[in-house]
Amino acid sequence: MSQRARVIELYKTLLYLGRDWPNGFDFFRKRLHGAFMKNKDEKDPEKIEKLIAHAQYIVKEVETLYMLKKYRTLKRRYYRDG
């Protein structure tokens, strides 16, 4: 898969994950768009690979935050003391 295709796939994945962002989807979309536009003129393949790796890390972090939120909600729902 080309770097361009991977970047587009990451953008779409992050956009999808942003639907449930606490500050709202519009806030998340603007910040995401700004982050991607900041590096749009990058030509160095090694630098692009580092940026892709960082974006993949961000995807994992956002997924982890959502899982933690879900866990805490379920814990509060079923265990009133904790």
Short mmCIF file of N, CA, C and O in Angstrom, two decimals:
data_model
loop_
_atom_site.label_atom_id
_atom_site.label_comp_id
_atom_site.label_asym_id
_atom_site.label_seq_id
_atom_site.Cartn_x
_atom_site.Cartn_y
_atom_site.Cartn_z
N MET A 1 0.84 -1.17 0.00
CA MET A 1 0.00 0.00 0.00
C MET A 1 0.90 1.24 0.00
O MET A 1 1.87 1.32 0.74
N SER A 2 0.57 2.19 -0.82
CA SER A 2 1.38 3.41 -0.90
C SER A 2 1.21 4.26 0.36
O SER A 2 0.26 4.10 1.12
N GLN A 3 2.16 5.15 0.56
CA GLN A 3 2.09 6.02 1.72
C GLN A 3 0.85 6.90 1.67
O GLN A 3 0.20 7.13 2.69
N ARG A 4 0.52 7.37 0.51
CA ARG A 4 -0.65 8.22 0.35
C ARG A 4 -1.91 7.49 0.78
O ARG A 4 -2.74 8.03 1.52
N ALA A 5 -2.06 6.25 0.35
CA ALA A 5 -3.23 5.46 0.72
C ALA A 5 -3.27 5.20 2.23
O ALA A 5 -4.35 5.23 2.84
N ARG A 6 -2.11 4.95 2.82
CA ARG A 6 -2.06 4.73 4.26
C ARG A 6 -2.45 5.98 5.04
O ARG A 6 -3.15 5.90 6.06
N VAL A 7 -2.00 7.14 4.57
CA VAL A 7 -2.34 8.40 5.22
C VAL A 7 -3.84 8.66 5.12
O VAL A 7 -4.48 9.04 6.11
N ILE A 8 -4.41 8.43 3.97
CA ILE A 8 -5.85 8.63 3.80
C ILE A 8 -6.63 7.67 4.69
O ILE A 8 -7.62 8.06 5.32
N GLU A 9 -6.18 6.43 4.77
CA GLU A 9 -6.84 5.45 5.63
C GLU A 9 -6.77 5.87 7.10
O GLU A 9 -7.76 5.77 7.83
N LEU A 10 -5.61 6.36 7.53
CA LEU A 10 -5.48 6.84 8.91
C LEU A 10 -6.39 8.03 9.17
O LEU A 10 -7.01 8.13 10.24
N TYR A 11 -6.47 8.93 8.23
CA TYR A 11 -7.34 10.10 8.38
C TYR A 11 -8.79 9.67 8.55
O TYR A 11 -9.50 10.13 9.44
N LYS A 12 -9.23 8.74 7.71
CA LYS A 12 -10.60 8.25 7.80
C LYS A 12 -10.86 7.52 9.11
O LYS A 12 -11.92 7.66 9.71
N THR A 13 -9.89 6.74 9.56
CA THR A 13 -10.02 6.03 10.82
C THR A 13 -10.16 7.00 11.98
O THR A 13 -11.03 6.85 12.84
N LEU A 14 -9.29 8.00 12.01
CA LEU A 14 -9.35 8.99 13.08
C LEU A 14 -10.65 9.80 13.01
O LEU A 14 -11.24 10.12 14.05
N LEU A 15 -11.09 10.11 11.82
CA LEU A 15 -12.35 10.84 11.66
C LEU A 15 -13.51 10.01 12.21
O LEU A 15 -14.39 10.54 12.90
N TYR A 16 -13.50 8.73 11.94
CA TYR A 16 -14.53 7.82 12.46
C TYR A 16 -14.48 7.76 13.98
O TYR A 16 -15.52 7.81 14.65
N LEU A 17 -13.28 7.67 14.55
CA LEU A 17 -13.15 7.62 16.00
C LEU A 17 -13.57 8.93 16.67
O LEU A 17 -13.99 8.93 17.83
N GLY A 18 -13.48 10.02 15.96
CA GLY A 18 -13.80 11.32 16.51
C GLY A 18 -15.29 11.56 16.73
O GLY A 18 -15.67 12.56 17.35
N ARG A 19 -16.12 10.66 16.25
CA ARG A 19 -17.57 10.85 16.41
C ARG A 19 -17.98 10.96 17.87
O ARG A 19 -18.92 11.66 18.20
N ASP A 20 -17.31 10.24 18.76
CA ASP A 20 -17.68 10.21 20.17
C ASP A 20 -16.76 11.07 21.03
O ASP A 20 -16.72 10.89 22.25
N TRP A 21 -16.03 11.97 20.45
CA TRP A 21 -15.08 12.80 21.21
C TRP A 21 -15.86 13.68 22.19
O TRP A 21 -16.90 14.23 21.85
N PRO A 22 -15.37 13.80 23.43
CA PRO A 22 -16.09 14.56 24.46
C PRO A 22 -16.38 16.02 24.10
O PRO A 22 -17.42 16.55 24.46
N ASN A 23 -15.48 16.68 23.40
CA ASN A 23 -15.70 18.09 23.03
C ASN A 23 -16.52 18.25 21.77
O ASN A 23 -16.74 19.37 21.32
N GLY A 24 -16.94 17.17 21.18
CA GLY A 24 -17.77 17.23 19.98
C GLY A 24 -16.99 16.89 18.72
O GLY A 24 -15.77 17.03 18.65
N PHE A 25 -17.72 16.43 17.73
CA PHE A 25 -17.11 15.99 16.48
C PHE A 25 -16.47 17.15 15.72
O PHE A 25 -15.39 17.01 15.15
N ASP A 26 -17.13 18.31 15.72
CA ASP A 26 -16.59 19.45 14.97
C ASP A 26 -15.24 19.89 15.53
O ASP A 26 -14.33 20.21 14.77
N PHE A 27 -15.11 19.91 16.86
CA PHE A 27 -13.84 20.24 17.49
C PHE A 27 -12.77 19.26 17.07
O PHE A 27 -11.66 19.64 16.66
N PHE A 28 -13.09 17.97 17.12
CA PHE A 28 -12.12 16.92 16.76
C PHE A 28 -11.74 17.03 15.29
O PHE A 28 -10.56 16.94 14.93
N ARG A 29 -12.73 17.23 14.42
CA ARG A 29 -12.47 17.29 12.98
C ARG A 29 -11.56 18.46 12.63
O ARG A 29 -10.64 18.33 11.81
N LYS A 30 -11.79 19.61 13.24
CA LYS A 30 -10.95 20.79 12.96
C LYS A 30 -9.51 20.55 13.40
O LYS A 30 -8.56 20.89 12.69
N ARG A 31 -9.34 19.97 14.57
CA ARG A 31 -7.99 19.69 15.08
C ARG A 31 -7.29 18.64 14.21
O ARG A 31 -6.11 18.76 13.90
N LEU A 32 -8.03 17.62 13.82
CA LEU A 32 -7.48 16.56 12.97
C LEU A 32 -7.06 17.12 11.61
O LEU A 32 -5.96 16.87 11.14
N HIS A 33 -7.93 17.91 11.02
CA HIS A 33 -7.64 18.51 9.72
C HIS A 33 -6.39 19.40 9.81
O HIS A 33 -5.51 19.35 8.94
N GLY A 34 -6.31 20.18 10.87
CA GLY A 34 -5.15 21.05 11.06
C GLY A 34 -3.85 20.27 11.20
O GLY A 34 -2.81 20.65 10.64
N ALA A 35 -3.91 19.15 11.93
CA ALA A 35 -2.71 18.33 12.12
C ALA A 35 -2.25 17.73 10.79
O ALA A 35 -1.04 17.67 10.52
N PHE A 36 -3.18 17.29 9.98
CA PHE A 36 -2.80 16.69 8.71
C PHE A 36 -2.34 17.75 7.71
O PHE A 36 -1.41 17.52 6.95
N MET A 37 -2.97 18.91 7.72
CA MET A 37 -2.58 19.98 6.80
C MET A 37 -1.20 20.55 7.15
O MET A 37 -0.48 21.02 6.27
N LYS A 38 -0.83 20.50 8.42
CA LYS A 38 0.46 21.01 8.84
C LYS A 38 1.60 20.26 8.15
O LYS A 38 2.65 20.84 7.85
N ASN A 39 1.39 19.00 7.85
CA ASN A 39 2.44 18.17 7.26
C ASN A 39 2.14 17.77 5.81
O ASN A 39 2.75 16.84 5.29
N LYS A 40 1.26 18.49 5.15
CA LYS A 40 0.86 18.11 3.79
C LYS A 40 1.98 18.23 2.76
O LYS A 40 1.97 17.52 1.76
N ASP A 41 2.95 19.09 2.99
CA ASP A 41 4.01 19.30 2.00
C ASP A 41 5.26 18.46 2.28
O ASP A 41 6.28 18.66 1.62
N GLU A 42 5.17 17.55 3.20
CA GLU A 42 6.33 16.71 3.55
C GLU A 42 6.63 15.75 2.38
O GLU A 42 5.74 15.09 1.87
N LYS A 43 7.90 15.69 1.98
CA LYS A 43 8.31 14.84 0.85
C LYS A 43 9.25 13.71 1.27
O LYS A 43 9.38 12.74 0.55
N ASP A 44 9.91 13.85 2.42
CA ASP A 44 10.88 12.85 2.87
C ASP A 44 10.15 11.57 3.31
O ASP A 44 9.37 11.60 4.26
N PRO A 45 10.40 10.43 2.64
CA PRO A 45 9.70 9.19 2.98
C PRO A 45 9.93 8.72 4.42
O PRO A 45 9.01 8.18 5.04
N GLU A 46 11.12 8.94 4.95
CA GLU A 46 11.39 8.53 6.33
C GLU A 46 10.57 9.36 7.31
O GLU A 46 10.04 8.83 8.29
N LYS A 47 10.49 10.65 7.06
CA LYS A 47 9.70 11.53 7.93
C LYS A 47 8.22 11.17 7.85
O LYS A 47 7.51 11.15 8.86
N ILE A 48 7.76 10.85 6.64
CA ILE A 48 6.36 10.45 6.46
C ILE A 48 6.07 9.16 7.23
O ILE A 48 5.03 9.03 7.86
N GLU A 49 7.00 8.21 7.20
CA GLU A 49 6.83 6.97 7.95
C GLU A 49 6.73 7.25 9.45
O GLU A 49 5.92 6.63 10.15
N LYS A 50 7.53 8.17 9.95
CA LYS A 50 7.46 8.53 11.37
C LYS A 50 6.10 9.16 11.70
O LYS A 50 5.52 8.88 12.76
N LEU A 51 5.62 10.00 10.81
CA LEU A 51 4.32 10.63 11.03
C LEU A 51 3.19 9.60 10.99
O LEU A 51 2.24 9.68 11.78
N ILE A 52 3.30 8.63 10.09
CA ILE A 52 2.30 7.56 10.02
C ILE A 52 2.32 6.74 11.30
O ILE A 52 1.27 6.40 11.86
N ALA A 53 3.51 6.41 11.78
CA ALA A 53 3.63 5.65 13.03
C ALA A 53 3.03 6.42 14.19
O ALA A 53 2.35 5.84 15.05
N HIS A 54 3.25 7.72 14.22
CA HIS A 54 2.68 8.55 15.29
C HIS A 54 1.15 8.56 15.20
O HIS A 54 0.46 8.47 16.23
N ALA A 55 0.61 8.65 14.01
CA ALA A 55 -0.84 8.64 13.83
C ALA A 55 -1.43 7.30 14.26
O ALA A 55 -2.51 7.25 14.86
N GLN A 56 -0.74 6.20 13.97
CA GLN A 56 -1.21 4.89 14.41
C GLN A 56 -1.21 4.80 15.93
O GLN A 56 -2.10 4.21 16.53
N TYR A 57 -0.22 5.41 16.56
CA TYR A 57 -0.17 5.47 18.02
C TYR A 57 -1.36 6.26 18.56
O TYR A 57 -1.99 5.85 19.55
N ILE A 58 -1.69 7.37 17.92
CA ILE A 58 -2.83 8.19 18.34
C ILE A 58 -4.13 7.39 18.21
O ILE A 58 -5.00 7.47 19.09
N VAL A 59 -4.27 6.61 17.15
CA VAL A 59 -5.46 5.77 16.98
C VAL A 59 -5.59 4.82 18.17
O VAL A 59 -6.68 4.69 18.76
N LYS A 60 -4.50 4.17 18.54
CA LYS A 60 -4.54 3.24 19.68
C LYS A 60 -4.88 3.97 20.97
O LYS A 60 -5.62 3.45 21.81
N GLU A 61 -4.35 5.17 21.16
CA GLU A 61 -4.63 5.94 22.38
C GLU A 61 -6.11 6.35 22.45
O GLU A 61 -6.72 6.26 23.52
N VAL A 62 -6.67 6.77 21.35
CA VAL A 62 -8.09 7.17 21.33
C VAL A 62 -8.96 5.95 21.61
O VAL A 62 -9.92 6.03 22.40
N GLU A 63 -8.64 4.81 21.00
CA GLU A 63 -9.40 3.60 21.27
C GLU A 63 -9.31 3.21 22.74
O GLU A 63 -10.30 2.82 23.35
N THR A 64 -8.13 3.37 23.33
CA THR A 64 -7.94 3.05 24.75
C THR A 64 -8.77 3.99 25.63
O THR A 64 -9.38 3.54 26.60
N LEU A 65 -8.80 5.26 25.29
CA LEU A 65 -9.62 6.21 26.06
C LEU A 65 -11.09 5.83 26.01
O LEU A 65 -11.80 5.90 27.03
N TYR A 66 -11.57 5.43 24.86
CA TYR A 66 -12.97 5.03 24.75
C TYR A 66 -13.26 3.77 25.55
O TYR A 66 -14.31 3.65 26.18
N MET A 67 -12.34 2.80 25.52
CA MET A 67 -12.53 1.58 26.31
C MET A 67 -12.53 1.89 27.80
O MET A 67 -13.33 1.32 28.55
N LEU A 68 -11.65 2.79 28.22
CA LEU A 68 -11.60 3.17 29.63
C LEU A 68 -12.89 3.87 30.04
O LEU A 68 -13.42 3.60 31.13
N LYS A 69 -13.41 4.73 29.19
CA LYS A 69 -14.66 5.41 29.48
C LYS A 69 -15.80 4.40 29.61
O LYS A 69 -16.62 4.48 30.53
N LYS A 70 -15.83 3.44 28.72
CA LYS A 70 -16.86 2.40 28.76
C LYS A 70 -16.74 1.57 30.04
O LYS A 70 -17.73 1.30 30.72
N TYR A 71 -15.52 1.20 30.40
CA TYR A 71 -15.29 0.42 31.61
C TYR A 71 -15.75 1.19 32.84
O TYR A 71 -16.43 0.63 33.71
N ARG A 72 -15.39 2.45 32.94
CA ARG A 72 -15.78 3.25 34.10
C ARG A 72 -17.29 3.43 34.18
O ARG A 72 -17.87 3.42 35.26
N THR A 73 -17.93 3.59 33.04
CA THR A 73 -19.39 3.71 33.02
C THR A 73 -20.04 2.43 33.51
O THR A 73 -20.95 2.47 34.34
N LEU A 74 -19.58 1.30 33.02
CA LEU A 74 -20.15 0.02 33.46
C LEU A 74 -19.88 -0.22 34.94
O LEU A 74 -20.75 -0.72 35.66
N LYS A 75 -18.70 0.14 35.39
CA LYS A 75 -18.36 -0.04 36.80
C LYS A 75 -19.29 0.80 37.67
O LYS A 75 -19.79 0.33 38.69
N ARG A 76 -19.51 2.06 37.28
CA ARG A 76 -20.41 2.91 38.05
C ARG A 76 -21.84 2.39 38.02
O ARG A 76 -22.57 2.51 39.00
N ARG A 77 -22.25 1.83 36.91
CA ARG A 77 -23.62 1.36 36.76
C ARG A 77 -23.89 0.15 37.65
O ARG A 77 -24.97 0.04 38.23
N TYR A 78 -22.93 -0.76 37.75
CA TYR A 78 -23.17 -2.00 38.45
C TYR A 78 -22.60 -2.03 39.87
O TYR A 78 -23.02 -2.84 40.68
N TYR A 79 -21.65 -1.18 40.16
CA TYR A 79 -21.04 -1.15 41.49
C TYR A 79 -21.11 0.27 42.03
O TYR A 79 -20.24 1.09 41.77
N ARG A 80 -22.13 0.56 42.76
CA ARG A 80 -22.36 1.92 43.26
C ARG A 80 -21.26 2.38 44.22
O ARG A 80 -20.98 3.55 44.33
N ASP A 81 -20.60 1.45 44.93
CA ASP A 81 -19.59 1.82 45.91
C ASP A 81 -18.28 2.26 45.26
O ASP A 81 -17.53 3.02 45.83
N GLY A 82 -17.95 1.75 44.04
CA GLY A 82 -16.65 1.99 43.44
C GLY A 82 -16.66 2.95 42.40
O GLY A 82 -16.67 3.83 41.87
#
